[in-house]
Amino acid sequence: MDALVAQLQMQFRDYTISLYQQGFLDDQFTELKKLQDEGSPDFVAEVLSLFFEDCVKLIGNMARALDQTGTVDYSQVGASVHQLKGSSSSVGAKRVKGLCVTFKEYCEAKNYEGCVRCLQQVDIEYKTLKTKLQDMFNLEKQIIQAGGIVPQVDIN
Amino acid sequence: MTVEQDIEALDQFPVGMRVLAVDDDQTCLRILQTLLHRCQYHVTTTNQAQTALELLRENKNRFDLVISDVDMPDMDGFKLLELVGLEMDLPVIMLSAHSDPKYVMKGVKHGACDYLLKPVRIEELKNIWQHVVRKGKLKKKTSSVSNGGEYGGDSDHNGVRANRKRKDQFEEEAEEEERGNENDDPTAPKKPRVVWTRELHNKFLVAVDHLGVKEAVPKKILDMMNVDKLTRENVASHLQKFRVALKKITDEANQQANMAAIDSHFMQMSSLKGFGSFHHNHHHHHRQIGSGQYHNGATAMRHYPSNMTLGRLDSLAGRFPNVSSSLPRNHNDGGYILQGLPMASPSLTSQQSSLMASPSNLLLLNGQPQTSPPSLNPGFSPRFDINKRLDQWSNAALSTNIPQSDVHSKPDALEWNLLNSNLDTNPTTFCTNTDFGSSNAAQANCFEIQRREHGIEEGLCMGQQKQQSGFMASDAGSLNDIVNSIMTKEESQAEFSEGDLGFGWFSPLRTCI
């Protein structure tokens, strides 16, 4: 089984590094990982699931605010974007956060098309991240099930 | 936390420091909670500002520190910050994803001890306990018991303790904790927090005024106030704050402010933090008063619109009918000009529009009450300098011409009081204009302001040390010169130049005019 563990560990390492390299994750995610220990073994998974819940909620808010038949309340949209920015930066969801920055600018400029575009992108982005992280967590689980330890991945 | 945990935590501070974390974003809240746990603090979380307030109000000794997000749907984080500062006087740290310096400034002005940007790093949280120490709140965690001792109930009392060695504090706290063990029970009667209402504060002021600064000790003030359920400690801490505020005013030496603001300031909080947001250079005040607790004073004051200050003037007037008689007694007292002010206030308020309308009126006021607003005369304290200050002060209070930056208006009120105290302590000095030393900066500013107004410069400027030094340069004799020039302008010389201020009792002042 050692070979399997080793293989899984290598897969895990590579996968994780690629997420960072592709800009899905940043240092803050690393920090979150550091906070995970025996006392809170599922901390990262827990926080990320909270984050994804927030995404659903906030994106819903933004969509509703943008979907007004009358005038769009950009400050309302902006408030949700701001919050998403805060939480995405806290979990290390780099791409989502970057989109929020752009999104915020469109809100301030009251640019409807820009906002709608950003909304769509944010939606795609968080879902992509969610899938990728799920894959990563699965790898972790497999490693543990195979009797191994999840390696600390050094992001250089 | 159990009692044992409390004692342990106490000994190991900052380990076990009790933090209340507020953030409507559940992701951030969860992360924050974990980070704080990692720092070995004891954490309570809530995603509603309202809940946070309730928790805090329920037991103000339950927490040492509050961390709160700025953007929350049910209540603006800044508002929460203020309320916590006012009601509980706990250190509050703001959190936000806004890195815009505007927000940081706002946070500081509202009294935040610190402003952290999201994402928060653990390194930043590792040092937040310093804010608890700075506020002298080390004792709080153990004073959840009402034991009638010196530590009971009064958070501000801690400010005094803060000066003592940490070790002593810990020892005392440990003792207190032991004493408190028997009755560390949620249902035990706790000393209710004293809220310094306007009436209460007025009584306080009256008592202090009667006693005079030298004699204004908490016990006597307490006796004089004759209020049920008020303890010596409550008075002591309030007095301490009052003195700090006075000191600030004197240091600033800028009478703009709203005396009403200072009053309302006091009214607002039973525990204010220091005036950190005021950008004044501190002057040396001969009275070294406790730990600077007023940096949040500005925040409280800030919320007093100028028209409110007018109202205050009125009420103050009502409260201090015998100001003039009290003034001489308060010769050496700080802040009793405040009491003097009310006398002027009724007339001031009536005059306000006219006063504000013309700089010359201001000059008049500053110069002496003799002129345009005759009704002001009787209202003013007999002391020349006091009058000036009162004028400027009330003008400031009326404040339509005065650019009132949030930061400035409040401190000035306090400054005014302190200023007056300085004046009081050096009445002759003031008269002779010989000693415009540091303690007379206020006086200097007073004149400076007059001069500026003379030049029709709008706005009594606040807290500018330059004035002070500038004035110093002009030196003695200038007082009379200025006054005279003002008088000339106003053509009210006759009355004034004779040196008869019409107040009857400050002969020394009169002679020096």
XYZ file of C-alpha atoms in Angstrom:
669
model
C 0.000 0.000 0.000
C 2.933 2.305 0.400
C 3.260 2.686 -3.301
C -0.359 3.669 -3.516
C 0.021 6.137 -0.694
C 3.100 7.590 -2.288
C 1.363 7.867 -5.593
C -1.657 9.536 -4.059
C 0.522 11.872 -2.133
C 2.334 12.884 -5.251
C -0.926 13.414 -7.052
C -2.146 15.502 -4.213
C 0.978 17.594 -4.176
C 0.881 18.237 -7.860
C -2.748 19.037 -7.838
C -2.444 21.475 -5.011
C 0.477 23.236 -6.589
C -1.401 23.561 -9.834
C -4.302 25.222 -8.060
C -1.968 27.842 -6.735
C -0.210 28.237 -10.015
C -3.436 28.690 -11.869
C -4.445 31.374 -9.457
C -7.312 29.557 -7.837
C -5.761 29.756 -4.443
C -3.389 32.078 -2.684
C -1.434 32.405 0.534
C -4.476 32.852 2.626
C -5.470 29.320 1.801
C -2.091 28.199 3.039
C -2.741 30.057 6.268
C -6.037 28.301 6.639
C -4.325 24.980 6.217
C -1.938 25.883 8.971
C -4.846 26.414 11.275
C -6.005 22.901 10.734
C -4.719 20.445 13.274
C -5.804 17.482 15.325
C -8.100 19.736 17.258
C -9.906 20.799 14.132
C -9.080 18.255 11.430
C -11.768 19.390 9.053
C -11.298 23.051 9.550
C -10.430 23.897 5.983
C -13.243 21.837 4.552
C -15.642 23.413 7.000
C -14.633 26.925 6.198
C -14.709 26.327 2.499
C -18.185 24.904 2.657
C -19.288 27.957 4.590
C -17.680 30.027 1.907
C -19.500 28.272 -0.877
C -22.754 28.723 0.975
C -21.997 32.409 1.206
C -21.290 32.467 -2.504
C -24.668 31.040 -3.298
C -26.398 33.495 -1.031
C -24.501 36.552 -2.180
C -24.667 35.752 -5.838
C -28.378 35.282 -5.371
C -28.569 38.737 -3.824
C -26.613 40.270 -6.628
C -28.730 38.587 -9.257
C -31.891 39.782 -7.621
C -30.589 43.291 -7.296
C -29.543 43.360 -10.916
C -32.742 41.839 -12.077
C -34.871 44.764 -11.121
C -37.232 45.902 -13.795
C -36.940 49.405 -12.567
C -33.715 51.056 -11.524
C -30.998 48.850 -10.247
C -29.785 49.599 -6.785
C -26.074 49.392 -7.401
C -25.242 50.048 -3.803
C -27.066 46.917 -2.893
C -25.201 44.967 -5.503
C -22.006 46.581 -4.323
C -22.664 45.598 -0.732
C -22.963 41.963 -1.679
C -19.905 42.161 -3.859
C -17.999 43.729 -1.030
C -18.945 40.969 1.274
C -18.006 38.324 -1.227
C -14.706 40.030 -1.658
C -14.131 39.887 2.070
C -14.936 36.241 2.421
C -13.108 35.160 -0.712
C -10.003 36.970 0.422
C -10.316 35.311 3.805
C -10.336 31.818 2.355
C -7.778 32.446 -0.307
C -10.112 32.171 -3.250
C -7.912 34.333 -5.388
C -9.785 34.339 -8.650
C -13.111 34.984 -7.009
C -11.626 37.854 -5.103
C -10.089 39.328 -8.231
C -13.429 39.204 -9.971
C -15.034 40.948 -7.047
C -12.646 43.829 -7.399
C -13.631 44.302 -11.015
C -17.250 43.745 -10.178
C -17.116 46.451 -7.562
C -15.772 48.910 -10.067
C -18.630 48.182 -12.399
C -21.051 48.704 -9.569
C -19.571 52.031 -8.751
C -19.721 52.997 -12.391
C -23.268 51.701 -12.496
C -22.374 49.742 -15.540
C -25.165 47.279 -16.012
C -23.586 45.077 -18.643
C -20.340 45.046 -16.780
C -22.091 43.971 -13.616
C -24.057 41.250 -15.296
C -20.917 39.928 -16.936
C -19.076 39.906 -13.651
C -21.957 38.188 -11.968
C -21.851 35.401 -14.504
C -18.116 35.074 -14.184
C -18.243 34.986 -10.418
C -20.830 32.285 -10.595
C -18.701 30.176 -12.899
C -15.601 30.863 -10.901
C -16.844 29.811 -7.517
C -18.344 26.650 -8.961
C -15.071 25.801 -10.656
C -13.198 26.358 -7.452
C -15.669 24.263 -5.569
C -15.152 21.354 -7.945
C -11.395 21.620 -7.794
C -11.322 21.778 -4.031
C -13.612 18.829 -3.814
C -11.165 16.891 -5.928
C -8.386 17.950 -3.638
C -10.283 16.917 -0.522
C -11.057 13.609 -2.135
C -7.402 12.999 -2.728
C -6.747 13.748 0.903
C -9.375 11.286 1.946
C -7.930 8.644 -0.279
C -4.492 9.156 1.156
C -5.799 8.800 4.664
C -7.837 5.777 3.743
C -4.758 4.250 2.220
C -3.057 4.709 5.551
C -0.993 7.673 4.623
C -0.687 11.228 5.866
C -1.652 14.200 3.815
C 1.597 15.931 2.988
C 2.255 19.575 3.660
C 2.594 21.138 0.297
C 5.188 23.789 -0.028
C 4.106 26.490 -2.399
C 7.132 28.357 -3.581
C -15.543 30.358 32.063
C -15.463 28.850 35.454
C -13.919 30.662 38.301
C -10.907 28.475 38.184
C -10.519 29.172 34.549
C -10.822 32.821 35.258
C -8.053 32.770 37.753
C -5.910 30.775 35.481
C -6.636 32.992 32.583
C -5.916 35.976 34.673
C -2.533 34.699 35.578
C -1.745 33.879 32.060
C -3.072 36.942 30.376
C -3.255 37.352 27.466
C -4.094 33.719 27.335
C -7.761 33.339 27.968
C -8.570 36.894 27.076
C -12.258 37.005 26.345
C -13.091 38.224 22.922
C -16.423 38.890 21.356
C -16.252 38.552 17.594
C -18.948 40.040 15.419
C -19.210 39.534 11.683
C -22.218 38.857 9.545
C -20.092 36.873 7.128
C -20.097 33.345 8.435
C -16.978 32.357 6.576
C -14.969 35.175 8.036
C -16.463 34.662 11.440
C -15.482 31.022 11.453
C -11.965 31.819 10.393
C -11.713 34.581 12.944
C -12.926 32.299 15.645
C -10.304 29.729 14.814
C -7.564 32.304 14.587
C -8.509 33.684 17.958
C -8.622 30.236 19.455
C -5.219 29.636 18.050
C -4.055 32.690 19.938
C -5.479 31.067 23.005
C -8.172 33.584 23.576
C -11.598 32.695 24.725
C -13.965 33.452 21.886
C -17.643 34.174 21.612
C -19.061 34.806 18.202
C -22.187 36.291 16.809
C -23.160 37.353 13.358
C -25.494 40.071 14.506
C -24.431 43.390 15.888
C -27.628 43.613 17.849
C -26.948 40.325 19.556
C -23.461 41.476 20.316
C -24.798 44.559 22.017
C -27.204 42.524 24.027
C -24.488 40.194 25.142
C -22.362 43.097 26.151
C -25.116 44.918 27.929
C -26.143 41.844 29.770
C -22.793 41.613 31.378
C -20.234 44.180 30.643
C -17.606 42.253 32.448
C -17.973 39.232 30.378
C -15.609 40.368 27.665
C -12.264 42.020 27.451
C -12.290 42.997 23.852
C -14.611 43.226 20.905
C -13.699 42.615 17.299
C -16.246 43.690 14.807
C -16.690 43.846 11.099
C -17.531 47.182 9.626
C -20.143 46.278 7.077
C -23.006 44.544 8.674
C -26.585 44.579 7.555
C -28.309 45.049 10.866
C -26.084 47.768 12.188
C -23.202 49.753 10.915
C -20.009 48.537 12.507
C -19.018 52.073 13.354
C -22.230 52.528 15.230
C -21.601 49.396 17.184
C -18.136 50.623 17.859
C -19.409 53.825 19.301
C -22.042 52.214 21.388
C -19.611 49.769 22.827
C -17.181 52.511 23.530
C -19.819 54.634 25.159
C -21.642 52.099 27.152
C -19.058 49.582 28.005
C -15.798 51.257 27.352
C -14.290 48.132 25.962
C -11.544 48.162 23.402
C -12.992 47.557 19.965
C -11.069 46.442 16.945
C -12.549 46.980 13.546
C -12.291 44.535 10.725
C -12.943 45.280 7.158
C -12.247 44.405 3.616
C -12.101 48.148 2.937
C -8.546 49.248 2.832
C -9.489 52.781 1.926
C -7.842 55.116 4.440
C -11.148 56.914 4.751
C -12.581 53.944 6.513
C -9.582 53.529 8.676
C -9.876 57.158 9.663
C -13.517 56.722 10.379
C -12.745 53.777 12.543
C -10.165 55.667 14.476
C -12.458 58.605 14.930
C -15.213 56.418 16.179
C -12.843 55.138 18.727
C -11.523 51.915 17.377
C -8.388 50.720 19.042
C -7.252 49.182 15.852
C -8.383 48.611 12.329
C -7.525 45.347 10.658
C -7.934 44.492 7.036
C -9.362 41.274 5.838
C -8.048 38.732 5.401
C -6.855 38.864 8.949
C -3.637 37.156 9.745
C -2.934 35.423 12.943
C 0.093 37.580 13.620
C -2.127 40.594 13.844
C -4.407 38.917 16.287
C -1.609 37.791 18.489
C -1.058 41.317 19.689
C -4.537 42.604 20.126
C -4.390 41.961 23.839
C -2.303 45.089 24.135
C -5.442 47.112 23.666
C -6.935 45.570 26.703
C -3.929 46.467 28.742
C -3.921 49.968 27.405
C -7.391 50.495 28.525
C -6.458 49.231 31.883
C -9.060 46.625 31.515
C -7.044 43.846 32.948
C -9.179 43.818 35.964
C -12.387 43.561 34.151
C -12.352 39.923 33.608
C -12.331 39.277 37.254
C -14.611 41.972 38.381
C -17.713 40.231 37.342
C -18.623 40.033 40.941
C -20.163 42.768 42.830
C -18.266 42.729 45.993
C -18.465 46.291 46.969
C -14.734 46.476 47.007
C -12.697 48.962 45.205
C -12.803 46.991 42.092
C -16.429 46.555 41.899
C -18.476 47.591 39.013
C -16.627 50.561 37.797
C -14.667 49.883 34.736
C -13.112 53.257 34.693
C -11.619 52.656 37.978
C -9.347 50.370 36.143
C -7.774 53.299 34.529
C -6.281 54.213 37.825
C -5.121 50.730 38.339
C -3.466 50.676 35.016
C -0.764 52.786 36.459
C 0.165 50.191 38.899
C 2.465 47.390 38.244
C 1.016 44.564 36.341
C 2.115 42.215 39.010
C 0.226 44.098 41.646
C -2.778 44.096 39.487
C -2.628 40.432 39.010
C -2.253 39.896 42.673
C -5.149 42.076 43.438
C -7.187 40.503 40.798
C -6.385 37.132 42.127
C -7.478 38.234 45.550
C -10.568 39.734 44.215
C -11.206 36.582 42.366
C -10.942 34.614 45.526
C -13.181 36.955 47.332
C -15.513 36.704 44.475
C -15.534 32.968 44.417
C -18.307 32.602 46.834
C -20.565 34.856 45.002
C -19.478 34.328 41.508
C -22.886 33.322 40.550
C -24.879 34.794 37.735
C -27.804 35.409 39.930
C -25.855 37.311 42.528
C -26.695 40.964 42.583
C -24.205 42.854 40.585
C -23.494 46.456 40.999
C -25.492 48.062 38.269
C -23.517 50.101 35.872
C -23.891 53.744 36.545
C -25.003 55.742 33.595
C -23.982 59.320 33.862
C -27.128 61.011 32.737
C -27.339 64.683 32.261
C -28.907 65.222 35.637
C -26.360 63.118 37.306
C -23.575 64.895 35.595
C -25.091 68.204 36.499
C -25.168 67.269 40.099
C -21.627 66.199 39.772
C -20.678 69.518 38.266
C -22.501 71.443 40.910
C -20.797 69.477 43.605
C -17.403 69.897 42.077
C -18.077 73.530 41.595
C -19.088 73.998 45.168
C -16.153 72.174 46.450
C -13.617 73.755 44.248
C -10.959 71.784 42.528
C -8.817 71.277 45.543
C -11.586 69.919 47.597
C -13.339 68.009 44.889
C -12.623 64.581 46.144
C -14.908 61.737 45.264
C -16.184 61.255 48.753
C -17.231 64.820 49.169
C -18.656 65.011 45.724
C -20.590 61.902 46.413
C -21.972 63.304 49.607
C -22.906 66.495 47.964
C -24.576 64.830 45.072
C -26.623 62.779 47.409
C -27.656 60.247 44.870
C -28.843 56.845 45.784
C -26.847 53.927 44.681
C -23.997 56.048 43.508
C -20.741 54.915 44.936
C -17.568 56.717 45.656
C -15.928 54.660 42.982
C -18.435 55.748 40.384
C -17.766 59.331 41.248
C -14.055 58.783 41.352
C -13.929 57.375 37.906
C -16.223 60.008 36.532
C -14.100 62.645 38.124
C -11.051 61.144 36.644
C -12.545 61.279 33.227
C -13.687 64.766 33.794
C -10.230 65.805 34.768
C -8.692 64.164 31.806
C -11.116 65.986 29.622
C -10.277 69.215 31.337
C -6.660 68.581 30.880
C -7.190 68.032 27.240
C -8.919 71.298 26.947
C -6.252 73.184 28.673
C -3.679 71.475 26.655
C -5.359 72.346 23.525
C -5.953 75.873 24.476
C -8.447 76.407 21.876
C -11.690 77.498 22.811
C -13.691 76.710 20.048
C -15.563 73.986 21.044
C -18.839 73.580 22.316
C -18.973 73.718 25.944
C -22.147 72.010 25.432
C -20.285 69.403 23.577
C -18.101 68.705 26.470
C -21.025 68.581 28.661
C -22.924 66.365 26.388
C -19.781 64.457 26.002
C -19.807 63.734 29.628
C -23.388 63.035 29.571
C -22.989 60.554 26.888
C -20.654 58.298 28.446
C -19.840 57.078 31.719
C -16.697 55.880 30.256
C -15.071 57.617 27.460
C -11.909 56.787 25.885
C -9.306 59.366 25.358
C -9.210 61.906 22.645
C -6.814 60.152 20.467
C -8.459 61.499 17.431
C -7.787 65.033 18.294
C -4.843 66.336 16.568
C -3.753 68.647 19.195
C -0.413 68.893 20.641
C -0.613 68.282 24.202
C 0.373 70.869 26.403
C 1.665 70.233 29.693
C -0.936 70.380 32.203
C 0.119 70.696 35.723
C -2.390 68.132 36.657
C -1.409 64.739 35.615
C -4.635 63.011 35.430
C -4.935 59.317 35.123
C -4.630 57.442 31.965
C -5.769 59.233 28.926
C -9.166 57.957 28.540
C -10.657 60.429 26.316
C -9.574 59.636 22.932
C -12.952 58.677 22.027
C -14.429 61.694 23.438
C -14.503 63.172 20.086
C -16.624 60.471 18.832
C -19.256 61.060 21.351
C -19.114 64.684 20.817
C -19.076 64.432 17.210
C -22.575 63.399 17.176
C -23.798 66.496 18.680
C -24.982 68.762 16.024
C -24.354 72.336 16.736
C -27.920 73.124 17.301
C -27.877 70.656 20.035
C -25.136 72.477 21.708
C -27.319 75.472 21.867
C -29.862 73.494 23.621
C -27.222 72.476 25.975
C -26.301 75.993 26.670
C -29.806 76.632 27.669
C -30.011 73.726 29.894
C -26.718 74.515 31.371
C -27.897 77.952 32.085
C -30.779 76.555 33.891
C -28.573 74.411 35.884
C -26.118 76.879 37.027
C -27.890 79.887 38.173
C -25.201 80.895 40.513
C -22.309 80.719 38.278
C -20.877 84.045 39.020
C -20.773 83.401 42.646
C -19.123 80.173 42.087
C -16.451 81.451 39.887
C -14.268 83.068 42.424
C -14.390 79.975 44.448
C -13.365 78.070 41.481
C -10.462 80.122 40.950
C -8.221 77.208 40.738
C -10.633 74.846 39.387
C -10.578 73.537 35.989
C -13.580 73.602 33.936
C -15.724 75.763 35.971
C -15.967 78.152 33.257
C -18.329 75.643 32.027
C -20.489 76.591 34.839
C -19.970 80.135 34.092
C -21.072 79.651 30.610
C -24.622 78.834 31.301
C -25.136 82.201 32.681
C -24.290 83.566 29.390
C -26.096 81.030 27.497
C -29.559 82.304 27.520
C -28.389 85.505 26.127
C -26.030 83.765 23.888
C -28.566 81.613 22.392
C -30.742 84.512 21.791
C -27.879 86.234 20.253
C -26.576 83.437 18.353
C -27.789 84.309 15.001
C -26.559 87.796 15.302
C -23.365 86.607 16.726
C -22.733 84.172 14.095
C -23.668 86.544 11.453
C -20.961 89.000 11.991
C -17.403 88.553 12.897
C -17.496 91.850 14.540
C -19.947 90.470 16.936
C -17.589 87.750 17.629
C -14.987 90.240 18.254
C -17.263 91.989 20.521
C -17.967 88.930 22.353
C -14.410 88.126 22.583
C -13.506 91.559 23.524
C -15.958 92.011 26.165
C -19.512 91.562 26.671
C -20.102 95.143 27.102
C -21.082 95.823 23.651
C -23.480 94.544 21.168
C -25.086 91.826 23.083
C -25.709 93.703 26.207
C -27.623 90.868 27.572
C -24.438 88.971 27.585
C -22.858 91.172 30.069
C -24.586 90.073 33.122
C -24.259 86.583 31.989
C -20.583 86.614 31.750
C -18.324 85.815 34.459
C -16.624 88.754 35.850
C -13.315 87.566 34.813
C -12.102 89.164 31.727
C -10.386 86.186 30.401
C -13.215 83.995 31.319
C -15.517 86.155 29.398
C -13.384 85.980 26.416
C -13.318 82.363 26.615
C -16.915 82.075 27.234
C -17.555 84.154 24.249
C -15.398 82.222 22.019
C -16.735 79.125 23.419
C -20.267 80.032 23.077
C -19.547 81.275 19.670
C -18.060 78.016 18.926
C -21.055 76.389 20.365
C -23.269 78.430 18.237
C -20.959 77.322 15.646
C -22.349 78.291 12.415
C -19.338 80.181 11.319
C -16.942 77.911 12.744
C -15.730 75.141 10.618
C -16.472 72.298 12.794
C -14.558 69.320 11.943
C -15.716 66.423 13.875
C -12.475 66.015 15.444
C -12.131 69.494 16.561
C -15.352 70.545 17.958
C -15.404 68.102 20.693
C -12.017 68.533 22.057
C -12.450 72.150 22.133
C -15.288 71.920 24.462
C -13.176 70.059 26.793
C -10.305 72.241 26.102
C -12.414 75.071 27.020
C -12.951 73.658 30.364
C -9.363 72.902 30.832
C -8.519 76.195 29.418
C -10.594 77.802 31.982
C -8.961 75.848 34.608
C -5.696 77.160 33.490
C -7.036 80.566 33.577
C -8.388 80.039 36.911
C -5.146 79.009 38.215
C -3.386 81.978 36.852
C -5.758 84.785 36.979
C -3.255 87.415 37.635
C -0.925 86.020 35.156
C -3.483 86.364 32.609
C -4.143 89.841 33.544
C -0.659 90.964 33.408
C 0.059 89.179 30.231
C 3.414 88.492 31.480
C 3.224 84.870 31.759
C 1.771 83.283 28.800
C 3.512 80.204 29.522
C 2.482 76.830 28.470
C -0.306 76.763 30.884
C -1.676 79.804 29.361
C -1.686 78.550 25.927
C -5.371 78.649 26.056
C -5.298 82.245 26.827
C -2.931 82.799 24.069
C -5.192 81.095 21.742
C -7.986 83.080 23.040
C -6.354 86.190 21.919
C -5.128 84.709 18.816
C -8.587 83.844 17.927
C -9.758 87.257 18.640
C -7.143 88.653 16.465
C -7.990 86.404 13.702
C -11.537 87.217 13.976
C -10.533 90.702 13.965
C -9.216 89.966 10.595
C -12.519 88.474 9.761
C -11.256 85.057 9.563
C -13.995 82.638 9.828
C -13.746 79.899 12.184
C -12.167 79.798 15.496
C -9.470 77.455 14.809
C -8.835 74.693 17.060
C -5.900 73.233 18.603
C -3.188 74.889 16.753
C -0.124 75.200 18.676
C 1.076 77.789 16.350
C -1.316 80.192 17.742
C 0.087 79.647 20.999
C 3.591 80.294 20.053
C 2.568 83.065 17.825
C 0.850 84.637 20.626
C 3.650 84.173 22.911
C 5.669 86.208 20.609
C 3.323 89.043 20.790
C 3.620 88.914 24.463
C 2.474 91.047 27.246
C 0.581 94.126 26.884
C -0.945 92.694 23.837
C -3.891 91.646 25.780
C -4.771 95.160 26.484
C -3.844 96.180 23.039
C -6.022 93.650 21.482
C -8.825 94.372 23.723
C -8.513 97.994 23.142
C -8.325 97.639 19.457
C -11.339 95.532 19.518
C -13.041 97.945 21.649
C -12.226 100.700 19.342
C -13.705 98.870 16.503
C -16.800 98.315 18.343
C -16.924 101.785 19.651
C -17.693 100.577 22.976
C -14.599 101.792 24.454
C -16.020 103.901 27.064
C -17.455 101.088 28.899
C -14.544 98.911 28.496
C -11.592 101.092 28.654
C -12.378 102.137 32.073
C -11.627 98.721 32.982
C -14.877 98.336 34.601
C -16.157 95.197 33.309
C -19.194 95.690 35.225
C -18.861 92.483 36.958
C -18.188 93.756 40.242
C -15.831 91.407 41.666
C -12.681 90.801 39.906
C -10.731 93.774 40.807
C -7.432 92.229 39.909
C -8.671 91.688 36.479
C -9.974 95.064 36.206
C -6.805 96.650 37.125
C -4.899 94.796 34.611
C -7.069 95.813 31.810
